[in-house]
CSV table of C-alpha atoms in Angstrom, one decimal:
chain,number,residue,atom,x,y,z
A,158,UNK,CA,-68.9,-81.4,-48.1
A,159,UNK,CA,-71.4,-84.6,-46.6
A,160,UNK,CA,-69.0,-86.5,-49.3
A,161,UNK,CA,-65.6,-85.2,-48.0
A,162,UNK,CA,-63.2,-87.6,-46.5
A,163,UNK,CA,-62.9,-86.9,-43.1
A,164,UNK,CA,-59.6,-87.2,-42.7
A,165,UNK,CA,-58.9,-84.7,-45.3
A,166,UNK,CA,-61.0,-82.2,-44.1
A,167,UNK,CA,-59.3,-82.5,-40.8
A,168,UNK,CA,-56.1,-81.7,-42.7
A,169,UNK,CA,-57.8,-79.0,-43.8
A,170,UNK,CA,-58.8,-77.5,-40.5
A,171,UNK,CA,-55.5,-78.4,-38.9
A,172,UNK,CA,-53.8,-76.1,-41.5
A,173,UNK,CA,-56.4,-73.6,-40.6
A,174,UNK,CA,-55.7,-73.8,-37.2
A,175,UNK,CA,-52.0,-73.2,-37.4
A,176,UNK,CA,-51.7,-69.3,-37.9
A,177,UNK,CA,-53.4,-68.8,-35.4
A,178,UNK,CA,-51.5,-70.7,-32.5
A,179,UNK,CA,-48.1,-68.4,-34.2
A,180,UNK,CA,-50.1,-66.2,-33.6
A,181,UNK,CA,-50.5,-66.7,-29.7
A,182,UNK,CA,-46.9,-67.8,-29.6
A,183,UNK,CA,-46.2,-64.7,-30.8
A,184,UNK,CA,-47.6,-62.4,-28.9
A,185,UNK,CA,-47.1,-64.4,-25.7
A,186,UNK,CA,-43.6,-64.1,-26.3
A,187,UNK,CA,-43.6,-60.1,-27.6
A,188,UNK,CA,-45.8,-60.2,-23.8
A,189,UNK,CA,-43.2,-62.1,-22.1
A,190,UNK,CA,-40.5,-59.7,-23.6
A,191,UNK,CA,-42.4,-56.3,-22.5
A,192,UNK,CA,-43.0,-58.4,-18.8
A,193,UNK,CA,-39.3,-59.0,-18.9
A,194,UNK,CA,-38.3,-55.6,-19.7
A,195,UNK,CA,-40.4,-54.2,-17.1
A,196,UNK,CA,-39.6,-56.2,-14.9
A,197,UNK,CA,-35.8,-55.5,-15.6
A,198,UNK,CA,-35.9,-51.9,-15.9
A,199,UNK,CA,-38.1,-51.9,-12.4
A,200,UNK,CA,-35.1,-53.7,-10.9
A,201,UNK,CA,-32.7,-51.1,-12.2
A,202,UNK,CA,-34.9,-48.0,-11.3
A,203,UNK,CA,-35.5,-49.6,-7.7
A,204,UNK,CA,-31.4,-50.1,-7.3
A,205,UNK,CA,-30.1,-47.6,-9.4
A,206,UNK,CA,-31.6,-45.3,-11.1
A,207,UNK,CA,-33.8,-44.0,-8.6
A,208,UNK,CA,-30.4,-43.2,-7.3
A,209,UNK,CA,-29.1,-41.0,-10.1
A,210,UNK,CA,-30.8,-38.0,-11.7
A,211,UNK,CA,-29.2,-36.5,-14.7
A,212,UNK,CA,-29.6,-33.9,-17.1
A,213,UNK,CA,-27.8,-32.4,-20.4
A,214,UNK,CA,-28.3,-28.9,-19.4
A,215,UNK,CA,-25.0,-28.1,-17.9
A,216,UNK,CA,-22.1,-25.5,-19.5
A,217,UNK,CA,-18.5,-25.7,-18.0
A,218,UNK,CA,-18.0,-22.1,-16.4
A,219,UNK,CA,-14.7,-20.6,-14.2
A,220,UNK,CA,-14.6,-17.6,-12.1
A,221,UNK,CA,-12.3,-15.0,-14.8
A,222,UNK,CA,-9.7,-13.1,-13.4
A,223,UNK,CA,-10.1,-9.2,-15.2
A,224,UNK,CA,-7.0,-7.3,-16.2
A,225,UNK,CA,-7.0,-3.9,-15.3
A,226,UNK,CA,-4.3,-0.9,-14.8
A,227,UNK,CA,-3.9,0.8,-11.3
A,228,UNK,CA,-2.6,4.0,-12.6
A,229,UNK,CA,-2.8,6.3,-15.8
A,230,UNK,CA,-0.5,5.7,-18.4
A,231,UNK,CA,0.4,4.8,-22.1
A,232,UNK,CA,0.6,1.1,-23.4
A,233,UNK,CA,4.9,1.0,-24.1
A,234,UNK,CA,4.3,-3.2,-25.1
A,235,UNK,CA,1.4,-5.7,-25.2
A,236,UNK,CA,3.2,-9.4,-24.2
A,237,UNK,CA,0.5,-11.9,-24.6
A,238,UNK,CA,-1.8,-12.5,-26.7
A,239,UNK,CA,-5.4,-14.1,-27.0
A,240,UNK,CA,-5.3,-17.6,-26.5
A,241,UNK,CA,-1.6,-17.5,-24.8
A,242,UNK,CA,-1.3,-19.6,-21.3
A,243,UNK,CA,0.1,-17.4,-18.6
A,244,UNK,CA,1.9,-18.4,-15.1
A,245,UNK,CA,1.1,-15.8,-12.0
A,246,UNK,CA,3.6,-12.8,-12.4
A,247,UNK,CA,3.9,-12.7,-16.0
A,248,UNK,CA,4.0,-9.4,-17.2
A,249,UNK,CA,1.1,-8.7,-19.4
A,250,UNK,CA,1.8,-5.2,-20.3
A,251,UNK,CA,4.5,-2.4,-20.2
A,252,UNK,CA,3.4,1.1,-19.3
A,253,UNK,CA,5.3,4.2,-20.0
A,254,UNK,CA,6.8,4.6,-16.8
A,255,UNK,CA,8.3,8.2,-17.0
A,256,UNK,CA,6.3,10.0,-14.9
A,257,UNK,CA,6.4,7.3,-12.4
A,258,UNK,CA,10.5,7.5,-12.1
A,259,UNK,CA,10.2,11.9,-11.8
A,260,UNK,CA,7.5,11.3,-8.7
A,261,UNK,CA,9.7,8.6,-7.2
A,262,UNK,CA,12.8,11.0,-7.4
A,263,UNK,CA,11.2,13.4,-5.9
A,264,UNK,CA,9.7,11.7,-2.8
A,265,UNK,CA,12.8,10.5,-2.3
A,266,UNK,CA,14.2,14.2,-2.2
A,267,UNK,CA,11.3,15.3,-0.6
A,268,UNK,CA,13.1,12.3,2.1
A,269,UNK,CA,16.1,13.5,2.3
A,270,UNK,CA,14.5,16.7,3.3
A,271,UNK,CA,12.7,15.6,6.1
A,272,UNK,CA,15.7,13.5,7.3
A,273,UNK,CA,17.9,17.2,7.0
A,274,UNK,CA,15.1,19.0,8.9
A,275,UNK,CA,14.9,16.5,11.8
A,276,UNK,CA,18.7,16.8,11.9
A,277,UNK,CA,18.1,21.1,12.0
A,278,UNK,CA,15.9,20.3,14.5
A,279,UNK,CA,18.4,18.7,17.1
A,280,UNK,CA,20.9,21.2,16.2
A,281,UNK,CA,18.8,23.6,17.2
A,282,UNK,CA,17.8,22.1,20.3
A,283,UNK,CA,21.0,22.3,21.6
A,284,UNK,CA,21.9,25.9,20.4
A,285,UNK,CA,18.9,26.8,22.4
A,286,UNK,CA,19.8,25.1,25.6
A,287,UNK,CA,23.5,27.0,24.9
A,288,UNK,CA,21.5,30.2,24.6
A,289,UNK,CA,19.5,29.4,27.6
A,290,UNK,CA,22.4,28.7,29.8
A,291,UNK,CA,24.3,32.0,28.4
A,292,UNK,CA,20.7,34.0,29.9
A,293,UNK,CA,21.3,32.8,32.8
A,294,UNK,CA,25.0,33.7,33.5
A,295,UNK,CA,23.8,37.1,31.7
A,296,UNK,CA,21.0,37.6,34.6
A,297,UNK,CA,23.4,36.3,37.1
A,298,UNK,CA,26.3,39.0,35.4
A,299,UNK,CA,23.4,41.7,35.7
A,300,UNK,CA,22.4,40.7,39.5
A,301,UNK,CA,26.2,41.5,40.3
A,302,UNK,CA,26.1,45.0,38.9
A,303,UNK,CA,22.6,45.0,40.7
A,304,UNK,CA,24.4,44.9,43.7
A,305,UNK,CA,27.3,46.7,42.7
A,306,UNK,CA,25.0,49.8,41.6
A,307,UNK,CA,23.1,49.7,44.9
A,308,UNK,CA,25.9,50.1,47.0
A,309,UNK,CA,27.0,53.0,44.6
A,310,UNK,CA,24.1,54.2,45.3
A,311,UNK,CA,23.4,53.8,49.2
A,312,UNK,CA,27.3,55.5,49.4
A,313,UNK,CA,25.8,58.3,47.2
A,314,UNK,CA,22.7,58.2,49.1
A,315,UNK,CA,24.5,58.7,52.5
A,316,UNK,CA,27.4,60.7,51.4
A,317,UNK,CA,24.7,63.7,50.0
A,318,UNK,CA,22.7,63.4,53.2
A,319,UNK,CA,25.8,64.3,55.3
A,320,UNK,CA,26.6,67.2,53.1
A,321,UNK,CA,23.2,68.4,53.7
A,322,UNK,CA,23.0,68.8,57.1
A,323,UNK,CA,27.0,70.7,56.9
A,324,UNK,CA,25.8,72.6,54.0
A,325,UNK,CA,23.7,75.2,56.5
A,326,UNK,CA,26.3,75.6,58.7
A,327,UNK,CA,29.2,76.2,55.8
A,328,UNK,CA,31.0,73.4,56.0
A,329,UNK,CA,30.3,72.6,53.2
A,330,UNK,CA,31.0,74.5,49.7
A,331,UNK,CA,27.6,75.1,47.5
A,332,UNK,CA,30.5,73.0,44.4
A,333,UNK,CA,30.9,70.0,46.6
A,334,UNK,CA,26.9,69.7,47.7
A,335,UNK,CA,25.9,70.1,44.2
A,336,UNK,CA,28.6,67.1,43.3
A,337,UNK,CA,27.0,65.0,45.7
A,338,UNK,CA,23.8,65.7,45.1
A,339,UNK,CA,24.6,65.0,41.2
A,340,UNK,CA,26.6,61.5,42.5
A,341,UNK,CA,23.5,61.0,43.9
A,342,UNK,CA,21.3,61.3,40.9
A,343,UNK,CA,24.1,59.1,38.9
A,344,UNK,CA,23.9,56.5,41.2
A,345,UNK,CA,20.3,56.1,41.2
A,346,UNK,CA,20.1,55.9,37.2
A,347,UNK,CA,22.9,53.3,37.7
A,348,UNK,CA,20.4,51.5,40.3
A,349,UNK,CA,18.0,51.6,37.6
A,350,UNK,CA,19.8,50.6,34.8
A,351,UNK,CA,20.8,47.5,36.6
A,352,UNK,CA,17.5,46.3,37.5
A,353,UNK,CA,16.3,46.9,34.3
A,354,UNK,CA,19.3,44.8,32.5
A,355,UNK,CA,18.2,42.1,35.4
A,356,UNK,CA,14.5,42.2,33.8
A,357,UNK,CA,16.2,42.2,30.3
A,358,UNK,CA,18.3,39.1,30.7
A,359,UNK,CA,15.4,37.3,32.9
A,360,UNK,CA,13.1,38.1,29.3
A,361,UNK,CA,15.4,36.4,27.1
A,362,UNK,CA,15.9,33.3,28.7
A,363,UNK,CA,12.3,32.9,29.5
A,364,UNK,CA,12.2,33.3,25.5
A,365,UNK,CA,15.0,31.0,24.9
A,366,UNK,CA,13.3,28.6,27.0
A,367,UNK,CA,10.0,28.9,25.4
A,368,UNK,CA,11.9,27.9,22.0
A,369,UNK,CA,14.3,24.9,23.5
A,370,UNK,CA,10.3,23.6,24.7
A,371,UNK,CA,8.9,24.0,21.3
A,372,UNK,CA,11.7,22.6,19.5
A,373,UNK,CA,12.2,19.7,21.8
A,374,UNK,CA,8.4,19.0,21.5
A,375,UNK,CA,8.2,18.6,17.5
A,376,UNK,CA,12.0,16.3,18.6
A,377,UNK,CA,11.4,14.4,22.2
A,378,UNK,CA,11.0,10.5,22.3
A,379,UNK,CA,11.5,10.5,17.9
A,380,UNK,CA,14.7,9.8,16.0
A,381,UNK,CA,15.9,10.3,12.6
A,382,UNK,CA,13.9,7.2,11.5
A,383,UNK,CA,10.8,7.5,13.5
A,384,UNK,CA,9.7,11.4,12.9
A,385,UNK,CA,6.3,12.2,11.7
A,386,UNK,CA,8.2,14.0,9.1
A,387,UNK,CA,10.4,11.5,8.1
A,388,UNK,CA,7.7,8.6,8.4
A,389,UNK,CA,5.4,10.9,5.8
A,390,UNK,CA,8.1,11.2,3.4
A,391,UNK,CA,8.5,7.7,3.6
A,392,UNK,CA,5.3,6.7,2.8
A,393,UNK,CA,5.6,9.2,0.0
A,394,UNK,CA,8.3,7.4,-1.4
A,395,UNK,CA,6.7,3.4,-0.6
A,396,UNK,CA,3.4,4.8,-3.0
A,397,UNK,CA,6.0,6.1,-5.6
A,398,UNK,CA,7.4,2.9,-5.6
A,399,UNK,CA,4.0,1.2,-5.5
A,400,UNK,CA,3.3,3.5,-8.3
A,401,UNK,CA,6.3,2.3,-10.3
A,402,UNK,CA,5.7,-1.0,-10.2
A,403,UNK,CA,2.2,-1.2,-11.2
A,404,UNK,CA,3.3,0.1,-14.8
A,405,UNK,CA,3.8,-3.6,-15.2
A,406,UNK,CA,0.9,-5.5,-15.1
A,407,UNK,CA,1.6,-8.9,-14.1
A,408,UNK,CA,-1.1,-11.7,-14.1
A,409,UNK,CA,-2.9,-12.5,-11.4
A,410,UNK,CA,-3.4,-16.3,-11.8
A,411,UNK,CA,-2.7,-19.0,-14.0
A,412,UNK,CA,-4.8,-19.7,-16.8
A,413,UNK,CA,-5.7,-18.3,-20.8
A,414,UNK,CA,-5.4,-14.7,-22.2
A,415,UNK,CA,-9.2,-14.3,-23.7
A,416,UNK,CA,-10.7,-11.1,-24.8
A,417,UNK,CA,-7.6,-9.2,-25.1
A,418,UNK,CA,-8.2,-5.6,-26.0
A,419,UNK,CA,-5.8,-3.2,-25.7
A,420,UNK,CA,-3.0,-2.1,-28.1
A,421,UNK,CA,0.8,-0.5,-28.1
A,422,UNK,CA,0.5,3.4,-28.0
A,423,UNK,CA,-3.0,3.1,-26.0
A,424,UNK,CA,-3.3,5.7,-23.4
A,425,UNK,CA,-5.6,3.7,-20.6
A,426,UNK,CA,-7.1,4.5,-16.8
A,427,UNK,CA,-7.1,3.3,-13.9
A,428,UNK,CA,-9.8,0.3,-14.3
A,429,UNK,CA,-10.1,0.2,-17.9
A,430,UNK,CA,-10.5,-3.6,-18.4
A,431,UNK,CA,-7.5,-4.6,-20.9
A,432,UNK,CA,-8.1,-8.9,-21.4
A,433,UNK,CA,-9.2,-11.5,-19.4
A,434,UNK,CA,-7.8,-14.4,-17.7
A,435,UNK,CA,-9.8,-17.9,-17.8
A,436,UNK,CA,-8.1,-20.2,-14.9
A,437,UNK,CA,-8.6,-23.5,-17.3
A,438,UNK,CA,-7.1,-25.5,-14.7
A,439,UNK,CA,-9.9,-24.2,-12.2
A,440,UNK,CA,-13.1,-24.5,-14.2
A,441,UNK,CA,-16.4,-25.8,-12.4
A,442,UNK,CA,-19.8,-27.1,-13.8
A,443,UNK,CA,-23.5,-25.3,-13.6
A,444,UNK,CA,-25.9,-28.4,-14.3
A,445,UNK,CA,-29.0,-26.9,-14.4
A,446,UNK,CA,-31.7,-29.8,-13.0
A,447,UNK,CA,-35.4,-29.9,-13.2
A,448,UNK,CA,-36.9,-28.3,-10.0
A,449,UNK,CA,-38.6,-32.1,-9.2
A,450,UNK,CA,-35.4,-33.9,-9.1
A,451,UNK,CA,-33.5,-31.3,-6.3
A,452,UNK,CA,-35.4,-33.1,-3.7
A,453,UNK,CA,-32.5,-35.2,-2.5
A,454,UNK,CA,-29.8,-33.1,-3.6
A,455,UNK,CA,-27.1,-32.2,-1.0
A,456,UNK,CA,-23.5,-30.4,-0.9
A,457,UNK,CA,-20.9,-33.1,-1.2
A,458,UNK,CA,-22.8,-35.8,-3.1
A,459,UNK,CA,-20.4,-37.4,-6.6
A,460,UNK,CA,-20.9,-36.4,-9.8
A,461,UNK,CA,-20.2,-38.4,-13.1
A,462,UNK,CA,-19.9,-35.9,-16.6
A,463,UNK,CA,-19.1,-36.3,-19.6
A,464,UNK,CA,-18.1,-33.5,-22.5
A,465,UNK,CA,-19.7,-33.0,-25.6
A,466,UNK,CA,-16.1,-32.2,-26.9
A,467,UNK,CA,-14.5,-35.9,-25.8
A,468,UNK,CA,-17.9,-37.7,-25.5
A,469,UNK,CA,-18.8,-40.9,-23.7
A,470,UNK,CA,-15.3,-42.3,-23.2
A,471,UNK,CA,-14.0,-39.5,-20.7
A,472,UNK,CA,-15.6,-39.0,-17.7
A,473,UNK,CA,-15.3,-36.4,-15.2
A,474,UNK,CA,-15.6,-37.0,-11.7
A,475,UNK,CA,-16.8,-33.9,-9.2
A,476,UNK,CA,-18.7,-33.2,-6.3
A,477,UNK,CA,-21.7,-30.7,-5.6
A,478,UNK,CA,-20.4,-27.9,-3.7
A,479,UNK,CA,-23.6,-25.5,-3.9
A,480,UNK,CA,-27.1,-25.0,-5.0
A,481,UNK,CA,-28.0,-21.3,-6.8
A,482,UNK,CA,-30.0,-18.8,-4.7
A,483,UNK,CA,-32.8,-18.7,-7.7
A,484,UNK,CA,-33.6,-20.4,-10.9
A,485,UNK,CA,-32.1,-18.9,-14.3
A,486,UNK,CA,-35.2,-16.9,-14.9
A,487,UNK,CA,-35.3,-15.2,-12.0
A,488,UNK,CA,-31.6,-13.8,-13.2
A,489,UNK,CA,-32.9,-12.8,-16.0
A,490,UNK,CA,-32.5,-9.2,-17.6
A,491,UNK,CA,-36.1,-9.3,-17.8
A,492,UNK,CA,-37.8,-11.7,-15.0
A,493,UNK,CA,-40.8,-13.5,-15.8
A,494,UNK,CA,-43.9,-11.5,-14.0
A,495,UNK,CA,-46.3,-14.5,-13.6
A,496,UNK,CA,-48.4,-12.5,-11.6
A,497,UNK,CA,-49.6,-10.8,-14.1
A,498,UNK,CA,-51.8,-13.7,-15.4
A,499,UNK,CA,-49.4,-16.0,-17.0
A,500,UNK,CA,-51.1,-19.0,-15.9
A,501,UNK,CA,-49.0,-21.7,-18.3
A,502,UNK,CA,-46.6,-23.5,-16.0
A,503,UNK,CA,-43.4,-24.1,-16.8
A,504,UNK,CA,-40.8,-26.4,-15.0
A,505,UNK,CA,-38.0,-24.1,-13.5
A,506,UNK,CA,-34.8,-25.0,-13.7
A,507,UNK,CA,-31.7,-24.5,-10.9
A,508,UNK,CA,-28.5,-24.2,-11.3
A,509,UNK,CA,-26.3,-26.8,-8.9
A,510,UNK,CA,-22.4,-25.4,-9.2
A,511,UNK,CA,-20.0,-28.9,-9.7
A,512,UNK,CA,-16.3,-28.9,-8.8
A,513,UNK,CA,-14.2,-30.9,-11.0
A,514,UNK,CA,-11.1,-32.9,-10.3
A,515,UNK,CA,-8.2,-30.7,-11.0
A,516,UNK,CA,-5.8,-33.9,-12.3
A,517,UNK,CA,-8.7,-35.0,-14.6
A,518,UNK,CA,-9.2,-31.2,-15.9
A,519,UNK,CA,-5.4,-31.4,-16.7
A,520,UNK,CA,-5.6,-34.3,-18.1
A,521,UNK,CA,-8.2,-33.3,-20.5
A,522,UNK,CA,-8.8,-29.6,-20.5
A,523,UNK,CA,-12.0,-27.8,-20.7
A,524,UNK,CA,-12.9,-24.5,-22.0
A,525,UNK,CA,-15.7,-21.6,-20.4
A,526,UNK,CA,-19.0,-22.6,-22.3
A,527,UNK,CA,-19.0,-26.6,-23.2
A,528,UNK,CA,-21.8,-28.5,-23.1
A,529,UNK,CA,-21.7,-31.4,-20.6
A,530,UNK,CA,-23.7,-34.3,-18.9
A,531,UNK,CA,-23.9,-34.3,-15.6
A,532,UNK,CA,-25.0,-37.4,-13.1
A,533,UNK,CA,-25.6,-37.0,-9.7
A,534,UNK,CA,-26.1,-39.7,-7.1
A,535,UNK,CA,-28.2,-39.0,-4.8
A,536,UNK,CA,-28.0,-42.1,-2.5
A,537,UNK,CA,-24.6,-40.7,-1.2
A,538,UNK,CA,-24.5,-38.6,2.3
């Protein structure tokens, strides 16, 4: 090597020396890149993504509407069917309404009735207050033979005790005392008589009053309409109506026949659940976060989702609107009992309910159970 030419061997080092500065290029730039990077994505976290907290555990839910019959009946006609959209007051299902019709005939009878009875009623009233007023001309009939059979009897009275005091001296015949004396007798019965026809007549208008006062009492400040009579039989006849009407079952809201099971010929109770109605145009979201990223979480902040079913290019736009009063497993049919020495942690999650955007919904409709994304921003008030 003494002999080498220098220049060569300088060559030779030079060529030497050359992977090794790539090298260091290298890996200063791969440095640089990772310090740009950082540096980048600590820019973005610090303005906006310490911001937003997101998660992909979150299902599209809606608050069902169950159908069920009011009365007992049997299934005349099934309308719908599963999957079918319905409007609020479509019918759903025909009941056999026979027995229905018979009950409402005969409230209404039972109507008429009432409405014939309150008209007795007043009739009666006023045959009463006849009767009354005919016992009192009677008792004012029986005071004048009262007074007409007193004086009878005060002229009997006097007429035997003149004969008496002429009878011991002969002037008068033993035939013509004994006719007074029987006069007498007559006259008194008469007396009697009269007083007790008085007491008689006095008796049965007190009674005929007794019944004018109970009669007007079941009538007085009512009329035809407003009777407790008639008013029950009305009533009788609004719930045969009501009765009558629920053997159509009509839907309660808008939305999507799901779980449909009942069938023509079915004989069904009152709450026997028959199908389901899904309001589609009403659905909500349940993202379920991590229990570390609630801590800025409030009612009102925006929401950005997406569906599994449309992907990245919709997006749904909602708003929180409440926070669950416990984490999923606390709702479970079986709680965890972490008391009892389960000492492995695990990260709970809640659920935060999401209203969406009914024009976007309509838009692009969602069904009960998709999967979605869910973004919250938790820089907004």
């Amino acid at each position: 090597m003494a002999d080498a030419d220098p220049a060569a061997l300088h060559e030779f080092r030079a060529e030497q020396a050359k992977p090794n500065t790539l090298r260091k290029k290298l890996l200063g730039g791969i440095a640089g890149a990772v310090l740009l990077i950082g540096a980048g994505y600590g820019g973005w976290y610090a303005l906006v993504g310490s911001h937003h907290i997101g998660t992909d555990n979150a299902y599209v839910g809606a608050d069902t509407a169950s159908v069920t019959p009011m009365i007992a009946a049997q299934v005349l006609n099934v309308r719908v069917a599963d999957t079918q959209a319905v409007r609020k007051g479509d019918i759903l299902v025909q009941l056999d309404d026979s027995d229905a019709r018979i009950a409402l005939a005969q409230a209404e009878a039972d109507m008429a009735t009432a409405r014939r009875q309150y008209g007795q009623a007043t009739a009666t009233s006023a045959a009463l207050a006849s009767q009354v007023e005919a016992r009192g001309a009677d008792i004012t009939s029986a005071r004048a033979q009262l007074d007409a059979a007193q004086a009878a009897y005060e002229k009997a009275r006097l007429d035997l005790t003149r004969r008496q005091k002429l009878a011991p001296n002969g002037a008068v015949s033993g035939d013509e005392l004994s006719s007074a004396v029987n006069a007498f007798a007559s006259a008194r019965a008469n007396l009697e008589l009269a007083r007790a026809a008085i007491a008689q007549a006095s008796s049965t208008r007190g009674a005929a009053s007794g019944q004018l006062a109970a009669n007007n009492a079941l009538i007085s400040g009512t009329t035809a309409s407003t009777a407790p009579e008639v008013l029950a039989a009305q009533a009788r006849v609004a719930q045969a109506k009501l009765e009558l009407e629920r053997t159509l079952i009509r839907a309660p809201i808008d939305g999507v026949i799901t779980r449909r099971n009942v069938q023509i010929g079915q004989r069904v109770a009152p709450g026997t659940p028959l199908m389901l109605i899904v309001p589609v145009g009403q659905l909500y979201v349940d993202a379920n976060f991590k229990e570390g990223q609630l801590t800025r979480v409030k009612i009102g902040q925006p929401v950005t989702l997406t569906s599994d079913l449309y992907g990245g290019d919709v997006e749904y736009h909602g708003r929180v609107v409440g926070l669950s009063g416990g984490t999923g497993s606390s709702f479970a049919l079986i709680p965890a009992q972490n008391a009892t020495g389960n000492w492995i942690k695990v990260v709970q999650r809640l659920p935060v309910r999401v209203a969406l955007d009914p024009r976007e919904l309509q838009a692009h409709p969602l069904r009960v159970g998709l999967s979605m994304d869910a973004e919250i921003d938790v820089s907004a008030n």
